[in-house]
Amino acid sequence: MVKNVGCFFTGGYTESNSMLIFLKRINDNIRFKQFCPNRTRKRKGDCPERDLVDENSGLTDKALLRYVYEYLTENRKEFSNIDAIIIEDDLDGRFNEEATSGDITTKVSKRTEAFGFHCKEVRENVRKILEKDENFPVIQFYAAPEIETWFLSDWTNSFGEIYGPKGFSVLNTHENDFFSSRFQPHIRKKVLFEYNECIENYGYFEGKYSKLSDKIIESFSSFKVLMGAETGRMSKAISGNRELCYSKRTHGDEMLRRILPANVVQKCPVYFQESYDQLKKL
């Protein structure tokens, strides 16, 4: 029997267009209905080096939950035939205020505990509004800290592919293979640092939070500088390529269409796996 699942996604360019494709790869026996946000049309043209969604251009965090609660309250009848609710958002630096002391293991434990209380509260609120019992699934997909974690967790189908002939064709096959083999270690060394083993726990450094997406954007520039210092043809082709960059709107959208949840779950056991398992079992 096909189940109907109502979806509320954070209002970023990436999630607005392609999240449903990603979710269907987890369970294609479900009929997903997107209630938030409305789908946007991807813009064409060259991408700038920085092309992020303004913090006020989409719903996230408390604003997203407020919208979910209000929408459910005002349109309760619309959900009479809905078998589950999915809420997807970036976790970013949330719940770290609960983890300001202790070693890294203690901090992660405190953050996880705070996150658990938050999810419990959201489930209870949604069920209360819809007048559902405790068995009604409310699945909370959190990309921790951002959706770029999922992309890095399936490198072959994201950064390792989309710039070549199978993607945006800004590099030829040999250039793309060279780029992928050199850029991935660069990301690990210059962006992830101690978070290589669990990207979901990224990104506090000396008490200050760093956005993963910002660091990835910056890493393209630093990588091109390194390539420019080399003498090989491949290196020169990469260092002078203006189209070789990262944009949430353009490249993030395409990556989400390509990555495989089964690969992501292998690298994201802290936040992604539980939601993945819940959706898989619906």
PDB file of C-alpha atoms in Angstrom:
ATOM      1  CA  MET A   1       0.000   0.000   0.000  1.00  0.00           C
ATOM      2  CA  VAL A   2       1.355   3.401  -1.011  1.00  0.00           C
ATOM      3  CA  LYS A   3       1.696   5.824   1.894  1.00  0.00           C
ATOM      4  CA  ASN A   4       1.268   9.581   1.691  1.00  0.00           C
ATOM      5  CA  VAL A   5       3.922  11.701   3.383  1.00  0.00           C
ATOM      6  CA  GLY A   6       3.706  15.472   3.855  1.00  0.00           C
ATOM      7  CA  CYS A   7       7.034  17.291   3.547  1.00  0.00           C
ATOM      8  CA  PHE A   8       8.283  20.590   4.922  1.00  0.00           C
ATOM      9  CA  PHE A   9      11.770  21.578   3.753  1.00  0.00           C
ATOM     10  CA  THR A  10      14.052  24.434   4.676  1.00  0.00           C
ATOM     11  CA  GLY A  11      13.736  27.264   2.159  1.00  0.00           C
ATOM     12  CA  GLY A  12      17.163  27.029   0.517  1.00  0.00           C
ATOM     13  CA  TYR A  13      17.712  26.765  -3.234  1.00  0.00           C
ATOM     14  CA  THR A  14      19.085  23.233  -2.957  1.00  0.00           C
ATOM     15  CA  GLU A  15      16.289  21.690  -0.919  1.00  0.00           C
ATOM     16  CA  SER A  16      13.446  23.520  -2.677  1.00  0.00           C
ATOM     17  CA  ASN A  17      14.045  21.809  -5.992  1.00  0.00           C
ATOM     18  CA  SER A  18      15.709  18.466  -5.396  1.00  0.00           C
ATOM     19  CA  MET A  19      14.954  17.105  -1.918  1.00  0.00           C
ATOM     20  CA  LEU A  20      12.023  15.034  -3.159  1.00  0.00           C
ATOM     21  CA  ILE A  21      14.294  13.258  -5.643  1.00  0.00           C
ATOM     22  CA  PHE A  22      16.685  12.401  -2.822  1.00  0.00           C
ATOM     23  CA  LEU A  23      13.920  11.119  -0.544  1.00  0.00           C
ATOM     24  CA  LYS A  24      12.459   8.932  -3.284  1.00  0.00           C
ATOM     25  CA  ARG A  25      15.809   7.189  -3.524  1.00  0.00           C
ATOM     26  CA  ILE A  26      15.364   6.129   0.096  1.00  0.00           C
ATOM     27  CA  ASN A  27      11.823   4.835  -0.368  1.00  0.00           C
ATOM     28  CA  ASP A  28      10.180   4.948  -3.792  1.00  0.00           C
ATOM     29  CA  ASN A  29       6.989   3.317  -2.510  1.00  0.00           C
ATOM     30  CA  ILE A  30       5.886   6.584  -0.933  1.00  0.00           C
ATOM     31  CA  ARG A  31       3.854   9.428  -2.395  1.00  0.00           C
ATOM     32  CA  PHE A  32       5.576  12.606  -1.183  1.00  0.00           C
ATOM     33  CA  LYS A  33       3.728  15.917  -1.082  1.00  0.00           C
ATOM     34  CA  GLN A  34       5.791  19.083  -0.614  1.00  0.00           C
ATOM     35  CA  PHE A  35       4.020  21.755   1.460  1.00  0.00           C
ATOM     36  CA  CYS A  36       7.002  24.010   2.056  1.00  0.00           C
ATOM     37  CA  PRO A  37       8.646  25.721   0.301  1.00  0.00           C
ATOM     38  CA  ASN A  38       7.188  26.231  -3.145  1.00  0.00           C
ATOM     39  CA  ARG A  39       9.586  24.967  -5.774  1.00  0.00           C
ATOM     40  CA  THR A  40      11.872  27.552  -7.335  1.00  0.00           C
ATOM     41  CA  ARG A  41      13.194  27.680 -10.867  1.00  0.00           C
ATOM     42  CA  LYS A  42      16.949  27.308 -11.059  1.00  0.00           C
ATOM     43  CA  ARG A  43      18.657  30.328 -12.564  1.00  0.00           C
ATOM     44  CA  LYS A  44      20.998  29.941 -15.512  1.00  0.00           C
ATOM     45  CA  GLY A  45      24.317  31.638 -16.126  1.00  0.00           C
ATOM     46  CA  ASP A  46      27.824  31.664 -14.755  1.00  0.00           C
ATOM     47  CA  CYS A  47      28.110  31.118 -11.025  1.00  0.00           C
ATOM     48  CA  PRO A  48      29.900  33.692  -8.877  1.00  0.00           C
ATOM     49  CA  GLU A  49      32.488  32.477  -6.398  1.00  0.00           C
ATOM     50  CA  ARG A  50      29.972  33.135  -3.630  1.00  0.00           C
ATOM     51  CA  ASP A  51      26.362  32.305  -4.289  1.00  0.00           C
ATOM     52  CA  LEU A  52      24.712  31.542  -0.967  1.00  0.00           C
ATOM     53  CA  VAL A  53      21.113  31.869   0.100  1.00  0.00           C
ATOM     54  CA  ASP A  54      20.598  34.982   2.192  1.00  0.00           C
ATOM     55  CA  GLU A  55      19.697  34.063   5.756  1.00  0.00           C
ATOM     56  CA  ASN A  56      16.315  35.739   5.401  1.00  0.00           C
ATOM     57  CA  SER A  57      15.400  34.318   1.986  1.00  0.00           C
ATOM     58  CA  GLY A  58      14.202  30.943   3.255  1.00  0.00           C
ATOM     59  CA  LEU A  59      12.636  29.380   6.299  1.00  0.00           C
ATOM     60  CA  THR A  60      14.899  27.556   8.728  1.00  0.00           C
ATOM     61  CA  ASP A  61      15.219  26.754  12.423  1.00  0.00           C
ATOM     62  CA  LYS A  62      12.463  28.330  14.571  1.00  0.00           C
ATOM     63  CA  ALA A  63      10.915  30.166  11.600  1.00  0.00           C
ATOM     64  CA  LEU A  64      10.477  26.892   9.720  1.00  0.00           C
ATOM     65  CA  LEU A  65       8.901  25.168  12.717  1.00  0.00           C
ATOM     66  CA  ARG A  66       6.611  28.122  13.318  1.00  0.00           C
ATOM     67  CA  TYR A  67       5.468  27.872   9.703  1.00  0.00           C
ATOM     68  CA  VAL A  68       4.933  24.102  10.039  1.00  0.00           C
ATOM     69  CA  TYR A  69       2.809  24.471  13.174  1.00  0.00           C
ATOM     70  CA  GLU A  70       0.752  27.312  11.705  1.00  0.00           C
ATOM     71  CA  TYR A  71       0.205  25.528   8.409  1.00  0.00           C
ATOM     72  CA  LEU A  72      -0.842  22.295  10.110  1.00  0.00           C
ATOM     73  CA  THR A  73      -3.219  24.178  12.409  1.00  0.00           C
ATOM     74  CA  GLU A  74      -4.856  26.161   9.604  1.00  0.00           C
ATOM     75  CA  ASN A  75      -5.063  23.236   7.166  1.00  0.00           C
ATOM     76  CA  ARG A  76      -5.680  20.253   9.423  1.00  0.00           C
ATOM     77  CA  LYS A  77      -8.231  18.676   7.068  1.00  0.00           C
ATOM     78  CA  GLU A  78      -5.633  18.626   4.294  1.00  0.00           C
ATOM     79  CA  PHE A  79      -3.678  16.105   6.334  1.00  0.00           C
ATOM     80  CA  SER A  80      -6.473  13.635   7.008  1.00  0.00           C
ATOM     81  CA  ASN A  81      -4.990  11.185   4.495  1.00  0.00           C
ATOM     82  CA  ILE A  82      -1.334  11.864   5.330  1.00  0.00           C
ATOM     83  CA  ASP A  83       0.456   8.895   6.916  1.00  0.00           C
ATOM     84  CA  ALA A  84       3.575  10.717   8.114  1.00  0.00           C
ATOM     85  CA  ILE A  85       5.258  14.118   8.255  1.00  0.00           C
ATOM     86  CA  ILE A  86       8.848  14.917   7.242  1.00  0.00           C
ATOM     87  CA  ILE A  87      10.603  18.100   8.374  1.00  0.00           C
ATOM     88  CA  GLU A  88      14.025  18.756   6.811  1.00  0.00           C
ATOM     89  CA  ASP A  89      16.470  21.454   7.856  1.00  0.00           C
ATOM     90  CA  ASP A  90      20.157  22.253   8.316  1.00  0.00           C
ATOM     91  CA  LEU A  91      21.355  21.811  11.873  1.00  0.00           C
ATOM     92  CA  ASP A  92      24.131  24.406  11.590  1.00  0.00           C
ATOM     93  CA  GLY A  93      25.501  25.425  15.004  1.00  0.00           C
ATOM     94  CA  ARG A  94      22.343  24.746  16.958  1.00  0.00           C
ATOM     95  CA  PHE A  95      22.434  23.038  20.358  1.00  0.00           C
ATOM     96  CA  ASN A  96      26.098  23.867  20.829  1.00  0.00           C
ATOM     97  CA  GLU A  97      25.175  26.289  23.594  1.00  0.00           C
ATOM     98  CA  GLU A  98      24.459  23.137  25.592  1.00  0.00           C
ATOM     99  CA  ALA A  99      27.997  21.881  24.950  1.00  0.00           C
ATOM    100  CA  THR A 100      30.360  24.657  25.968  1.00  0.00           C
ATOM    101  CA  SER A 101      32.457  22.733  28.466  1.00  0.00           C
ATOM    102  CA  GLY A 102      34.295  19.421  28.703  1.00  0.00           C
ATOM    103  CA  ASP A 103      36.308  17.431  26.168  1.00  0.00           C
ATOM    104  CA  ILE A 104      35.037  16.807  22.637  1.00  0.00           C
ATOM    105  CA  THR A 105      33.303  13.549  23.633  1.00  0.00           C
ATOM    106  CA  THR A 106      31.423  15.305  26.431  1.00  0.00           C
ATOM    107  CA  LYS A 107      30.473  18.210  24.156  1.00  0.00           C
ATOM    108  CA  VAL A 108      29.116  15.900  21.463  1.00  0.00           C
ATOM    109  CA  SER A 109      27.167  13.950  24.076  1.00  0.00           C
ATOM    110  CA  LYS A 110      25.571  17.129  25.472  1.00  0.00           C
ATOM    111  CA  ARG A 111      24.718  18.357  21.991  1.00  0.00           C
ATOM    112  CA  THR A 112      23.143  15.012  21.085  1.00  0.00           C
ATOM    113  CA  GLU A 113      21.083  15.056  24.280  1.00  0.00           C
ATOM    114  CA  ALA A 114      19.817  18.590  23.585  1.00  0.00           C
ATOM    115  CA  PHE A 115      18.995  17.578  20.018  1.00  0.00           C
ATOM    116  CA  GLY A 116      17.009  14.589  21.291  1.00  0.00           C
ATOM    117  CA  PHE A 117      14.871  16.786  23.558  1.00  0.00           C
ATOM    118  CA  HIS A 118      14.231  19.135  20.641  1.00  0.00           C
ATOM    119  CA  CYS A 119      13.087  16.329  18.321  1.00  0.00           C
ATOM    120  CA  LYS A 120      10.811  14.894  21.000  1.00  0.00           C
ATOM    121  CA  GLU A 121       9.155  18.272  21.476  1.00  0.00           C
ATOM    122  CA  VAL A 122       8.609  18.707  17.715  1.00  0.00           C
ATOM    123  CA  ARG A 123       7.053  15.245  17.384  1.00  0.00           C
ATOM    124  CA  GLU A 124       4.706  15.927  20.258  1.00  0.00           C
ATOM    125  CA  ASN A 125       3.649  19.307  18.863  1.00  0.00           C
ATOM    126  CA  VAL A 126       2.914  17.952  15.383  1.00  0.00           C
ATOM    127  CA  ARG A 127       0.926  15.010  16.729  1.00  0.00           C
ATOM    128  CA  LYS A 128      -1.061  17.263  19.037  1.00  0.00           C
ATOM    129  CA  ILE A 129      -1.993  19.649  16.217  1.00  0.00           C
ATOM    130  CA  LEU A 130      -3.030  16.812  13.891  1.00  0.00           C
ATOM    131  CA  GLU A 131      -4.699  14.910  16.738  1.00  0.00           C
ATOM    132  CA  LYS A 132      -2.565  11.834  16.091  1.00  0.00           C
ATOM    133  CA  ASP A 133      -1.325   9.259  18.571  1.00  0.00           C
ATOM    134  CA  GLU A 134       2.271   8.477  19.478  1.00  0.00           C
ATOM    135  CA  ASN A 135       2.570   5.987  16.611  1.00  0.00           C
ATOM    136  CA  PHE A 136       2.152   8.677  13.938  1.00  0.00           C
ATOM    137  CA  PRO A 137       5.606   9.121  12.316  1.00  0.00           C
ATOM    138  CA  VAL A 138       7.166  12.572  12.434  1.00  0.00           C
ATOM    139  CA  ILE A 139      10.540  12.210  10.743  1.00  0.00           C
ATOM    140  CA  GLN A 140      13.061  14.992  11.215  1.00  0.00           C
ATOM    141  CA  PHE A 141      15.809  15.055   8.606  1.00  0.00           C
ATOM    142  CA  TYR A 142      18.632  17.265   9.798  1.00  0.00           C
ATOM    143  CA  ALA A 143      21.637  17.842   7.569  1.00  0.00           C
ATOM    144  CA  ALA A 144      24.398  18.301  10.107  1.00  0.00           C
ATOM    145  CA  PRO A 145      25.801  20.827  10.002  1.00  0.00           C
ATOM    146  CA  GLU A 146      24.655  21.558   6.429  1.00  0.00           C
ATOM    147  CA  ILE A 147      23.587  19.626   3.371  1.00  0.00           C
ATOM    148  CA  GLU A 148      27.165  19.796   2.065  1.00  0.00           C
ATOM    149  CA  THR A 149      27.936  17.032   4.566  1.00  0.00           C
ATOM    150  CA  TRP A 150      25.831  14.689   2.438  1.00  0.00           C
ATOM    151  CA  PHE A 151      27.688  15.750  -0.698  1.00  0.00           C
ATOM    152  CA  LEU A 152      31.093  15.142   0.866  1.00  0.00           C
ATOM    153  CA  SER A 153      29.874  11.746   2.059  1.00  0.00           C
ATOM    154  CA  ASP A 154      29.220  10.623  -1.515  1.00  0.00           C
ATOM    155  CA  TRP A 155      32.144  12.295  -3.265  1.00  0.00           C
ATOM    156  CA  THR A 156      31.991  10.173  -6.423  1.00  0.00           C
ATOM    157  CA  ASN A 157      28.476  11.345  -7.243  1.00  0.00           C
ATOM    158  CA  SER A 158      28.942  14.957  -6.153  1.00  0.00           C
ATOM    159  CA  PHE A 159      32.157  16.967  -6.272  1.00  0.00           C
ATOM    160  CA  GLY A 160      33.934  14.127  -8.021  1.00  0.00           C
ATOM    161  CA  GLU A 161      31.551  14.091 -10.983  1.00  0.00           C
ATOM    162  CA  ILE A 162      29.530  17.233 -11.657  1.00  0.00           C
ATOM    163  CA  TYR A 163      32.328  19.380 -13.050  1.00  0.00           C
ATOM    164  CA  GLY A 164      33.188  16.853 -15.767  1.00  0.00           C
ATOM    165  CA  PRO A 165      31.398  15.708 -18.976  1.00  0.00           C
ATOM    166  CA  LYS A 166      28.681  13.965 -16.953  1.00  0.00           C
ATOM    167  CA  GLY A 167      27.809  17.242 -15.282  1.00  0.00           C
ATOM    168  CA  PHE A 168      28.467  20.884 -16.127  1.00  0.00           C
ATOM    169  CA  SER A 169      31.372  20.063 -18.491  1.00  0.00           C
ATOM    170  CA  VAL A 170      33.677  22.772 -17.175  1.00  0.00           C
ATOM    171  CA  LEU A 171      36.449  20.134 -17.176  1.00  0.00           C
ATOM    172  CA  ASN A 172      37.151  17.320 -19.632  1.00  0.00           C
ATOM    173  CA  THR A 173      37.352  13.722 -18.407  1.00  0.00           C
ATOM    174  CA  HIS A 174      41.088  13.736 -17.645  1.00  0.00           C
ATOM    175  CA  GLU A 175      40.980  17.161 -16.026  1.00  0.00           C
ATOM    176  CA  ASN A 176      38.017  16.120 -13.877  1.00  0.00           C
ATOM    177  CA  ASP A 177      39.758  12.929 -12.716  1.00  0.00           C
ATOM    178  CA  PHE A 178      42.827  14.987 -11.798  1.00  0.00           C
ATOM    179  CA  PHE A 179      40.732  17.633 -10.049  1.00  0.00           C
ATOM    180  CA  SER A 180      38.771  15.056  -8.028  1.00  0.00           C
ATOM    181  CA  SER A 181      41.873  13.177  -6.907  1.00  0.00           C
ATOM    182  CA  ARG A 182      43.588  16.366  -5.742  1.00  0.00           C
ATOM    183  CA  PHE A 183      40.641  18.392  -4.435  1.00  0.00           C
ATOM    184  CA  GLN A 184      39.276  15.743  -2.066  1.00  0.00           C
ATOM    185  CA  PRO A 185      42.523  15.588  -0.004  1.00  0.00           C
ATOM    186  CA  HIS A 186      42.574  19.394  -0.054  1.00  0.00           C
ATOM    187  CA  ILE A 187      39.093  19.476   1.500  1.00  0.00           C
ATOM    188  CA  ARG A 188      40.090  16.948   4.123  1.00  0.00           C
ATOM    189  CA  LYS A 189      43.239  18.837   5.059  1.00  0.00           C
ATOM    190  CA  LYS A 190      42.130  22.469   4.745  1.00  0.00           C
ATOM    191  CA  VAL A 191      38.412  22.313   5.603  1.00  0.00           C
ATOM    192  CA  LEU A 192      37.500  19.259   7.669  1.00  0.00           C
ATOM    193  CA  PHE A 193      40.606  18.913   9.859  1.00  0.00           C
ATOM    194  CA  GLU A 194      39.712  16.775  12.894  1.00  0.00           C
ATOM    195  CA  TYR A 195      36.152  16.284  11.618  1.00  0.00           C
ATOM    196  CA  ASN A 196      37.195  13.939   8.797  1.00  0.00           C
ATOM    197  CA  GLU A 197      35.936  10.895  10.657  1.00  0.00           C
ATOM    198  CA  CYS A 198      32.509  12.375  11.397  1.00  0.00           C
ATOM    199  CA  ILE A 199      31.577  15.398   9.299  1.00  0.00           C
ATOM    200  CA  GLU A 200      28.185  15.633  11.021  1.00  0.00           C
ATOM    201  CA  ASN A 201      29.928  17.023  14.113  1.00  0.00           C
ATOM    202  CA  TYR A 202      31.629  19.844  12.153  1.00  0.00           C
ATOM    203  CA  GLY A 203      32.399  22.873  12.735  1.00  0.00           C
ATOM    204  CA  TYR A 204      33.579  24.474  16.021  1.00  0.00           C
ATOM    205  CA  PHE A 205      37.178  25.625  16.027  1.00  0.00           C
ATOM    206  CA  GLU A 206      38.519  27.241  19.177  1.00  0.00           C
ATOM    207  CA  GLY A 207      34.993  28.002  20.339  1.00  0.00           C
ATOM    208  CA  LYS A 208      33.901  29.657  17.097  1.00  0.00           C
ATOM    209  CA  TYR A 209      31.451  28.124  14.636  1.00  0.00           C
ATOM    210  CA  SER A 210      32.447  27.924  10.956  1.00  0.00           C
ATOM    211  CA  LYS A 211      29.899  27.235   8.221  1.00  0.00           C
ATOM    212  CA  LEU A 212      30.889  24.233   6.131  1.00  0.00           C
ATOM    213  CA  SER A 213      29.451  25.707   2.932  1.00  0.00           C
ATOM    214  CA  ASP A 214      31.480  28.906   3.361  1.00  0.00           C
ATOM    215  CA  LYS A 215      34.671  26.927   3.850  1.00  0.00           C
ATOM    216  CA  ILE A 216      34.016  24.822   0.765  1.00  0.00           C
ATOM    217  CA  ILE A 217      33.478  27.952  -1.334  1.00  0.00           C
ATOM    218  CA  GLU A 218      36.715  29.419  -0.013  1.00  0.00           C
ATOM    219  CA  SER A 219      38.561  26.160  -0.625  1.00  0.00           C
ATOM    220  CA  PHE A 220      38.025  26.426  -4.383  1.00  0.00           C
ATOM    221  CA  SER A 221      39.969  29.684  -4.405  1.00  0.00           C
ATOM    222  CA  SER A 222      42.812  28.345  -2.254  1.00  0.00           C
ATOM    223  CA  PHE A 223      42.974  25.170  -4.337  1.00  0.00           C
ATOM    224  CA  LYS A 224      43.295  27.175  -7.555  1.00  0.00           C
ATOM    225  CA  VAL A 225      46.167  29.131  -6.014  1.00  0.00           C
ATOM    226  CA  LEU A 226      47.952  25.863  -5.243  1.00  0.00           C
ATOM    227  CA  MET A 227      47.327  24.587  -8.756  1.00  0.00           C
ATOM    228  CA  GLY A 228      48.630  27.852 -10.206  1.00  0.00           C
ATOM    229  CA  ALA A 229      51.960  27.291  -8.469  1.00  0.00           C
ATOM    230  CA  GLU A 230      52.418  23.990 -10.293  1.00  0.00           C
ATOM    231  CA  THR A 231      53.725  23.617 -13.832  1.00  0.00           C
ATOM    232  CA  GLY A 232      51.617  20.758 -15.223  1.00  0.00           C
ATOM    233  CA  ARG A 233      48.974  21.291 -17.902  1.00  0.00           C
ATOM    234  CA  MET A 234      46.217  19.832 -15.716  1.00  0.00           C
ATOM    235  CA  SER A 235      47.093  22.148 -12.852  1.00  0.00           C
ATOM    236  CA  LYS A 236      47.074  25.188 -15.105  1.00  0.00           C
ATOM    237  CA  ALA A 237      43.740  24.198 -16.623  1.00  0.00           C
ATOM    238  CA  ILE A 238      42.208  24.100 -13.161  1.00  0.00           C
ATOM    239  CA  SER A 239      43.822  27.241 -11.750  1.00  0.00           C
ATOM    240  CA  GLY A 240      42.527  29.389 -14.604  1.00  0.00           C
ATOM    241  CA  ASN A 241      39.014  27.937 -14.799  1.00  0.00           C
ATOM    242  CA  ARG A 242      36.527  30.595 -13.667  1.00  0.00           C
ATOM    243  CA  GLU A 243      33.600  28.197 -13.877  1.00  0.00           C
ATOM    244  CA  LEU A 244      35.158  25.809 -11.370  1.00  0.00           C
ATOM    245  CA  CYS A 245      33.435  26.941  -8.170  1.00  0.00           C
ATOM    246  CA  TYR A 246      30.680  25.958  -5.758  1.00  0.00           C
ATOM    247  CA  SER A 247      27.201  27.448  -5.588  1.00  0.00           C
ATOM    248  CA  LYS A 248      24.371  26.101  -3.446  1.00  0.00           C
ATOM    249  CA  ARG A 249      21.866  27.179  -6.077  1.00  0.00           C
ATOM    250  CA  THR A 250      23.579  25.651  -9.079  1.00  0.00           C
ATOM    251  CA  HIS A 251      25.915  22.899  -7.928  1.00  0.00           C
ATOM    252  CA  GLY A 252      24.201  22.000  -4.662  1.00  0.00           C
ATOM    253  CA  ASP A 253      20.914  21.458  -6.452  1.00  0.00           C
ATOM    254  CA  GLU A 254      22.567  19.156  -9.000  1.00  0.00           C
ATOM    255  CA  MET A 255      24.515  17.225  -6.369  1.00  0.00           C
ATOM    256  CA  LEU A 256      21.367  16.491  -4.382  1.00  0.00           C
ATOM    257  CA  ARG A 257      19.856  15.023  -7.541  1.00  0.00           C
ATOM    258  CA  ARG A 258      22.824  12.670  -7.934  1.00  0.00           C
ATOM    259  CA  ILE A 259      24.001  11.480  -4.522  1.00  0.00           C
ATOM    260  CA  LEU A 260      22.840   8.116  -3.201  1.00  0.00           C
ATOM    261  CA  PRO A 261      21.338   7.992   0.316  1.00  0.00           C
ATOM    262  CA  ALA A 262      22.794   4.508   0.795  1.00  0.00           C
ATOM    263  CA  ASN A 263      26.275   6.021   0.437  1.00  0.00           C
ATOM    264  CA  VAL A 264      25.508   9.014   2.646  1.00  0.00           C
ATOM    265  CA  VAL A 265      24.253   6.882   5.518  1.00  0.00           C
ATOM    266  CA  GLN A 266      27.596   5.078   5.686  1.00  0.00           C
ATOM    267  CA  LYS A 267      29.328   8.337   6.610  1.00  0.00           C
ATOM    268  CA  CYS A 268      26.552  10.029   8.597  1.00  0.00           C
ATOM    269  CA  PRO A 269      25.622   7.832  11.576  1.00  0.00           C
ATOM    270  CA  VAL A 270      24.892  10.576  14.116  1.00  0.00           C
ATOM    271  CA  TYR A 271      21.886  12.454  12.705  1.00  0.00           C
ATOM    272  CA  PHE A 272      21.119  11.149   9.225  1.00  0.00           C
ATOM    273  CA  GLN A 273      20.946   7.420   9.880  1.00  0.00           C
ATOM    274  CA  GLU A 274      17.975   7.398  12.251  1.00  0.00           C
ATOM    275  CA  SER A 275      15.815   9.427   9.856  1.00  0.00           C
ATOM    276  CA  TYR A 276      17.015   7.319   6.931  1.00  0.00           C
ATOM    277  CA  ASP A 277      15.980   4.127   8.738  1.00  0.00           C
ATOM    278  CA  GLN A 278      12.587   5.561   9.688  1.00  0.00           C
ATOM    279  CA  LEU A 279      11.779   6.545   6.118  1.00  0.00           C
ATOM    280  CA  LYS A 280      13.080   3.248   4.767  1.00  0.00           C
ATOM    281  CA  LYS A 281      10.672   1.328   7.031  1.00  0.00           C
ATOM    282  CA  LEU A 282       7.515   3.326   6.278  1.00  0.00           C
TER     283      LEU A 282
END
